[in-house]
Amino acid sequence: MKHTRSLAEIEIRQKVVARFRELWPDARIIHEMNVEGGAARADVVAVQPDRIWICEIKSERDTLSRLPDQVKFFGPSCHGLIIAAHSKWTTSPGMSEPHPKHGYRTTLPSKLDTTLSGVSRRLYDLWTYPEPVLNSGRDWRAPFSAQVPWYHRMIHLLWSDEIRAVAGEHRIACTSKTSGSKLAKDLSQLMSGREIERAVCKQLRARTFAEADEPIFVDRKAIPPHPNSVRQESML
C-alpha cells in the first residue's frame, strides 16, 4: 500500500527520483524504506550493486522536528545522505543587526541550519527546491564523494532471514534459528567492507517493497545457512 503524501511532497519526490536516475542509472529506486528496525523511514533510496544513497524530503508543508534524528539514523547506514528541502527551510531570513562595536553584519542561519546546528555537516548534502540554476554552485549535484558507511549499521538494514542468507553465501556459521542481531556482529567481523556493501545491496535490490522498482536478482546459486562454517574455522 502506498503512503499518503501531500502534493508538495509528491512534487519534490518526483524531481528527486528523476535526478537519482540520472546520477545512478544502474540503481534500484525504493520508496519509504525502514531504517534502524523501523525507527525511521527513508523517503527515497537508490541502491546500486555496491552503493546506497538516501534522500530525506522536507516539503514546505513538513516540519523539521524529526530531522536531526533522521540524519543520525540514515547517515551512517549509507554512502551518501541528501536532504531535499523546500527553500522555505533553506533560505536565510536576512542579515543580522550591525555589531555594536565593529559594525559588521552576518547572514542569519536558515531554519534548516538552526535545526541541524548540532549535527555534523559531513553527514549530509543539501538540495534546495525549487532547484537553483545549473552551475550556480547550489544545483542538485551528486555528493562530492561516497562516504564509508558504518558496516554494522549497514548490515542492520537487512531482515534476519536476509542476514542469514548472506552468512550462508559467505560460509559463516549459523542455523535457521540464529538471530539476525547476533549474526550481524559475526558478519561485521568476518567479512570485508567491500563484501558487506555488495551483500547488503544485493539483498535490498531483490527484496519486495510496497513501492519500488521491480526487484533485481543476481544469478547465483543459493547456499543455505549451515552450522559448521568453513570460513569461520579458517578465520580462527
CSV table of C-alpha atoms in Angstrom, one decimal:
chain,number,residue,atom,x,y,z
A,1,MET,CA,0.0,0.0,0.0
A,2,LYS,CA,1.4,3.4,-1.0
A,3,HIS,CA,1.7,6.1,1.6
A,4,THR,CA,-0.5,9.2,1.7
A,5,ARG,CA,1.5,12.2,0.6
A,6,SER,CA,0.9,15.9,0.1
A,7,LEU,CA,1.1,17.4,-3.3
A,8,ALA,CA,4.0,19.5,-2.1
A,9,GLU,CA,6.0,16.3,-1.2
A,10,ILE,CA,5.0,14.5,-4.4
A,11,GLU,CA,6.3,17.3,-6.5
A,12,ILE,CA,9.8,17.2,-4.8
A,13,ARG,CA,9.8,13.4,-4.7
A,14,GLN,CA,9.3,13.2,-8.5
A,15,LYS,CA,12.2,15.5,-9.0
A,16,VAL,CA,14.4,13.6,-6.7
A,17,VAL,CA,13.6,10.3,-8.4
A,18,ALA,CA,14.3,11.7,-11.8
A,19,ARG,CA,17.7,13.1,-10.6
A,20,PHE,CA,18.6,9.9,-8.9
A,21,ARG,CA,18.0,8.0,-12.2
A,22,GLU,CA,20.3,10.5,-14.0
A,23,LEU,CA,23.0,10.2,-11.4
A,24,TRP,CA,22.9,6.4,-10.8
A,25,PRO,CA,21.1,4.7,-13.8
A,26,ASP,CA,22.0,1.3,-12.5
A,27,ALA,CA,20.3,1.8,-9.2
A,28,ARG,CA,17.0,0.4,-8.0
A,29,ILE,CA,14.8,3.1,-6.6
A,30,ILE,CA,12.9,2.3,-3.3
A,31,HIS,CA,10.4,4.4,-1.5
A,32,GLU,CA,9.8,4.5,2.3
A,33,MET,CA,12.5,2.0,3.4
A,34,ASN,CA,12.7,1.3,7.1
A,35,VAL,CA,16.0,2.0,8.8
A,36,GLU,CA,17.1,1.1,12.3
A,37,GLY,CA,14.5,-1.5,12.7
A,38,GLY,CA,11.7,0.9,11.7
A,39,ALA,CA,12.8,3.7,14.0
A,40,ALA,CA,13.0,5.9,10.9
A,41,ARG,CA,11.8,5.6,7.3
A,42,ALA,CA,13.9,6.9,4.4
A,43,ASP,CA,11.8,8.7,1.7
A,44,VAL,CA,13.8,7.7,-1.4
A,45,VAL,CA,16.6,5.2,-1.6
A,46,ALA,CA,18.8,4.4,-4.6
A,47,VAL,CA,20.6,1.0,-4.3
A,48,GLN,CA,23.4,0.3,-6.7
A,49,PRO,CA,25.2,-3.0,-6.8
A,50,ASP,CA,27.6,-1.7,-4.1
A,51,ARG,CA,26.4,1.7,-3.0
A,52,ILE,CA,23.3,3.1,-1.2
A,53,TRP,CA,22.1,6.7,-1.5
A,54,ILE,CA,19.3,8.0,0.7
A,55,CYS,CA,17.2,11.2,0.3
A,56,GLU,CA,15.1,12.7,3.0
A,57,ILE,CA,12.5,15.1,1.7
A,58,LYS,CA,11.2,18.2,3.5
A,59,SER,CA,8.5,20.0,1.6
A,60,GLU,CA,7.0,23.3,2.6
A,61,ARG,CA,4.2,21.5,4.5
A,62,ASP,CA,6.6,19.4,6.6
A,63,THR,CA,8.2,20.1,9.9
A,64,LEU,CA,11.8,19.7,10.8
A,65,SER,CA,11.3,18.3,14.3
A,66,ARG,CA,12.5,14.8,13.4
A,67,LEU,CA,15.3,15.8,11.0
A,68,PRO,CA,18.2,15.6,13.5
A,69,ASP,CA,17.3,12.0,14.4
A,70,GLN,CA,16.7,11.1,10.8
A,71,VAL,CA,20.2,12.3,9.8
A,72,LYS,CA,21.8,10.4,12.6
A,73,PHE,CA,19.9,7.2,11.6
A,74,PHE,CA,20.4,7.5,7.8
A,75,GLY,CA,23.9,9.0,7.5
A,76,PRO,CA,25.9,6.0,9.0
A,77,SER,CA,23.9,3.4,7.0
A,78,CYS,CA,24.6,4.6,3.5
A,79,HIS,CA,27.3,6.1,1.2
A,80,GLY,CA,25.6,9.4,0.9
A,81,LEU,CA,22.6,11.2,2.5
A,82,ILE,CA,20.9,14.0,0.7
A,83,ILE,CA,18.3,16.3,2.2
A,84,ALA,CA,16.0,17.7,-0.5
A,85,ALA,CA,14.3,20.7,1.3
A,86,HIS,CA,12.0,23.4,0.1
A,87,SER,CA,13.5,26.9,0.0
A,88,LYS,CA,11.2,27.7,2.9
A,89,TRP,CA,13.6,25.8,5.1
A,90,THR,CA,17.0,26.6,3.4
A,91,THR,CA,16.7,30.4,2.8
A,92,SER,CA,18.3,32.8,5.3
A,93,PRO,CA,15.9,35.3,6.8
A,94,GLY,CA,18.4,38.1,6.1
A,95,MET,CA,21.3,39.8,7.8
A,96,SER,CA,21.9,40.4,11.5
A,97,GLU,CA,21.9,43.8,13.1
A,98,PRO,CA,25.2,45.6,12.9
A,99,HIS,CA,27.7,44.5,15.6
A,100,PRO,CA,27.6,47.3,18.3
A,101,LYS,CA,31.4,47.6,18.3
A,102,HIS,CA,32.7,46.6,14.9
A,103,GLY,CA,29.6,47.3,12.8
A,104,TYR,CA,29.8,44.1,10.7
A,105,ARG,CA,26.8,42.1,9.8
A,106,THR,CA,26.4,38.3,9.3
A,107,THR,CA,24.0,36.2,7.4
A,108,LEU,CA,21.3,34.7,9.7
A,109,PRO,CA,21.1,30.9,9.6
A,110,SER,CA,18.1,29.3,7.8
A,111,LYS,CA,15.6,27.2,9.7
A,112,LEU,CA,17.2,24.0,8.5
A,113,ASP,CA,20.7,25.2,9.6
A,114,THR,CA,19.3,26.1,13.0
A,115,THR,CA,17.6,22.7,13.3
A,116,LEU,CA,20.8,20.8,12.4
A,117,SER,CA,23.1,23.0,14.4
A,118,GLY,CA,24.3,20.1,16.5
A,119,VAL,CA,24.7,17.7,13.5
A,120,SER,CA,27.9,17.4,11.5
A,121,ARG,CA,27.6,18.9,8.1
A,122,ARG,CA,29.7,16.0,6.8
A,123,LEU,CA,26.7,13.6,7.3
A,124,TYR,CA,24.6,15.1,4.5
A,125,ASP,CA,24.4,17.1,1.3
A,126,LEU,CA,21.7,19.6,0.7
A,127,TRP,CA,19.5,20.0,-2.3
A,128,THR,CA,17.2,23.1,-2.3
A,129,TYR,CA,13.8,23.0,-4.1
A,130,PRO,CA,13.0,24.6,-6.5
A,131,GLU,CA,16.3,23.6,-7.9
A,132,PRO,CA,18.7,26.5,-8.4
A,133,VAL,CA,20.0,27.5,-11.8
A,134,LEU,CA,22.6,25.0,-13.2
A,135,ASN,CA,26.2,25.8,-12.3
A,136,SER,CA,25.1,28.3,-9.6
A,137,GLY,CA,27.1,26.3,-7.1
A,138,ARG,CA,23.9,25.1,-5.4
A,139,ASP,CA,22.3,22.9,-8.1
A,140,TRP,CA,21.5,19.2,-7.5
A,141,ARG,CA,24.9,17.6,-7.8
A,142,ALA,CA,26.0,14.2,-6.8
A,143,PRO,CA,27.7,14.0,-3.4
A,144,PHE,CA,31.3,15.1,-3.8
A,145,SER,CA,32.5,11.6,-2.7
A,146,ALA,CA,31.0,8.4,-1.3
A,147,GLN,CA,31.2,8.2,2.4
A,148,VAL,CA,32.3,5.0,4.1
A,149,PRO,CA,29.3,3.6,5.9
A,150,TRP,CA,29.3,2.0,9.4
A,151,TYR,CA,29.2,-1.5,8.2
A,152,HIS,CA,27.5,-2.9,11.3
A,153,ARG,CA,24.7,-0.3,10.8
A,154,MET,CA,24.5,-1.1,7.1
A,155,ILE,CA,24.0,-4.8,7.9
A,156,HIS,CA,21.0,-3.9,10.1
A,157,LEU,CA,19.2,-2.6,7.0
A,158,LEU,CA,18.5,-6.3,6.3
A,159,TRP,CA,15.9,-8.6,7.8
A,160,SER,CA,17.0,-11.6,9.8
A,161,ASP,CA,16.4,-14.0,7.0
A,162,GLU,CA,18.4,-11.8,4.7
A,163,ILE,CA,21.3,-11.7,7.1
A,164,ARG,CA,21.2,-15.5,7.4
A,165,ALA,CA,21.2,-15.7,3.6
A,166,VAL,CA,24.3,-13.5,3.5
A,167,ALA,CA,26.0,-15.7,6.1
A,168,GLY,CA,25.2,-18.8,4.1
A,169,GLU,CA,26.7,-17.3,0.9
A,170,HIS,CA,29.9,-16.3,2.7
A,171,ARG,CA,30.1,-19.6,4.6
A,172,ILE,CA,29.8,-18.0,8.1
A,173,ALA,CA,28.4,-20.4,10.8
A,174,CYS,CA,24.7,-20.1,11.5
A,175,THR,CA,21.5,-22.0,11.7
A,176,SER,CA,17.9,-21.2,10.6
A,177,LYS,CA,17.3,-20.1,14.2
A,178,THR,CA,20.3,-17.8,14.6
A,179,SER,CA,19.1,-14.3,15.4
A,180,GLY,CA,19.9,-11.6,13.0
A,181,SER,CA,21.3,-9.3,15.7
A,182,LYS,CA,23.8,-11.9,16.8
A,183,LEU,CA,24.7,-12.9,13.2
A,184,ALA,CA,25.2,-9.2,12.2
A,185,LYS,CA,28.1,-9.0,14.6
A,186,ASP,CA,29.7,-12.1,13.1
A,187,LEU,CA,29.3,-10.7,9.6
A,188,SER,CA,30.9,-7.4,10.5
A,189,GLN,CA,33.9,-9.2,12.0
A,190,LEU,CA,34.4,-11.9,9.3
A,191,MET,CA,33.6,-10.0,6.1
A,192,SER,CA,35.4,-7.2,4.5
A,193,GLY,CA,33.8,-3.8,4.0
A,194,ARG,CA,33.5,-4.4,0.2
A,195,GLU,CA,31.9,-7.8,0.8
A,196,ILE,CA,29.3,-6.2,3.2
A,197,GLU,CA,28.5,-3.4,0.8
A,198,ARG,CA,27.8,-5.8,-2.1
A,199,ALA,CA,25.9,-8.3,0.1
A,200,VAL,CA,23.6,-5.7,1.6
A,201,CYS,CA,22.9,-4.1,-1.8
A,202,LYS,CA,22.2,-7.5,-3.3
A,203,GLN,CA,19.6,-8.2,-0.7
A,204,LEU,CA,17.9,-4.8,-0.9
A,205,ARG,CA,17.8,-4.9,-4.7
A,206,ALA,CA,16.0,-8.3,-4.6
A,207,ARG,CA,13.6,-7.6,-1.7
A,208,THR,CA,9.9,-6.9,-2.3
A,209,PHE,CA,8.8,-3.4,-1.2
A,210,ALA,CA,5.4,-1.8,-1.3
A,211,GLU,CA,6.7,0.9,-3.6
A,212,ALA,CA,9.8,0.4,-5.6
A,213,ASP,CA,11.3,-0.5,-9.0
A,214,GLU,CA,11.0,-4.2,-9.9
A,215,PRO,CA,13.3,-6.5,-7.9
A,216,ILE,CA,16.8,-7.1,-9.4
A,217,PHE,CA,18.1,-10.6,-8.9
A,218,VAL,CA,21.7,-11.8,-9.3
A,219,ASP,CA,22.0,-15.2,-10.9
A,220,ARG,CA,23.8,-17.1,-8.2
A,221,LYS,CA,23.2,-20.5,-6.6
A,222,ALA,CA,21.8,-20.1,-3.1
A,223,ILE,CA,23.8,-21.7,-0.3
A,224,PRO,CA,21.7,-22.5,2.8
A,225,PRO,CA,23.0,-21.5,6.3
A,226,HIS,CA,25.0,-24.2,7.9
A,227,PRO,CA,26.2,-24.7,11.5
A,228,ASN,CA,29.8,-25.7,10.6
A,229,SER,CA,31.4,-22.8,8.7
A,230,VAL,CA,34.5,-23.4,6.6
A,231,ARG,CA,35.1,-19.7,6.5
A,232,GLN,CA,34.8,-19.2,10.2
A,233,GLU,CA,37.1,-22.1,11.1
A,234,SER,CA,39.7,-20.7,8.8
A,235,MET,CA,39.4,-17.3,10.4
A,236,LEU,CA,40.1,-18.6,13.9
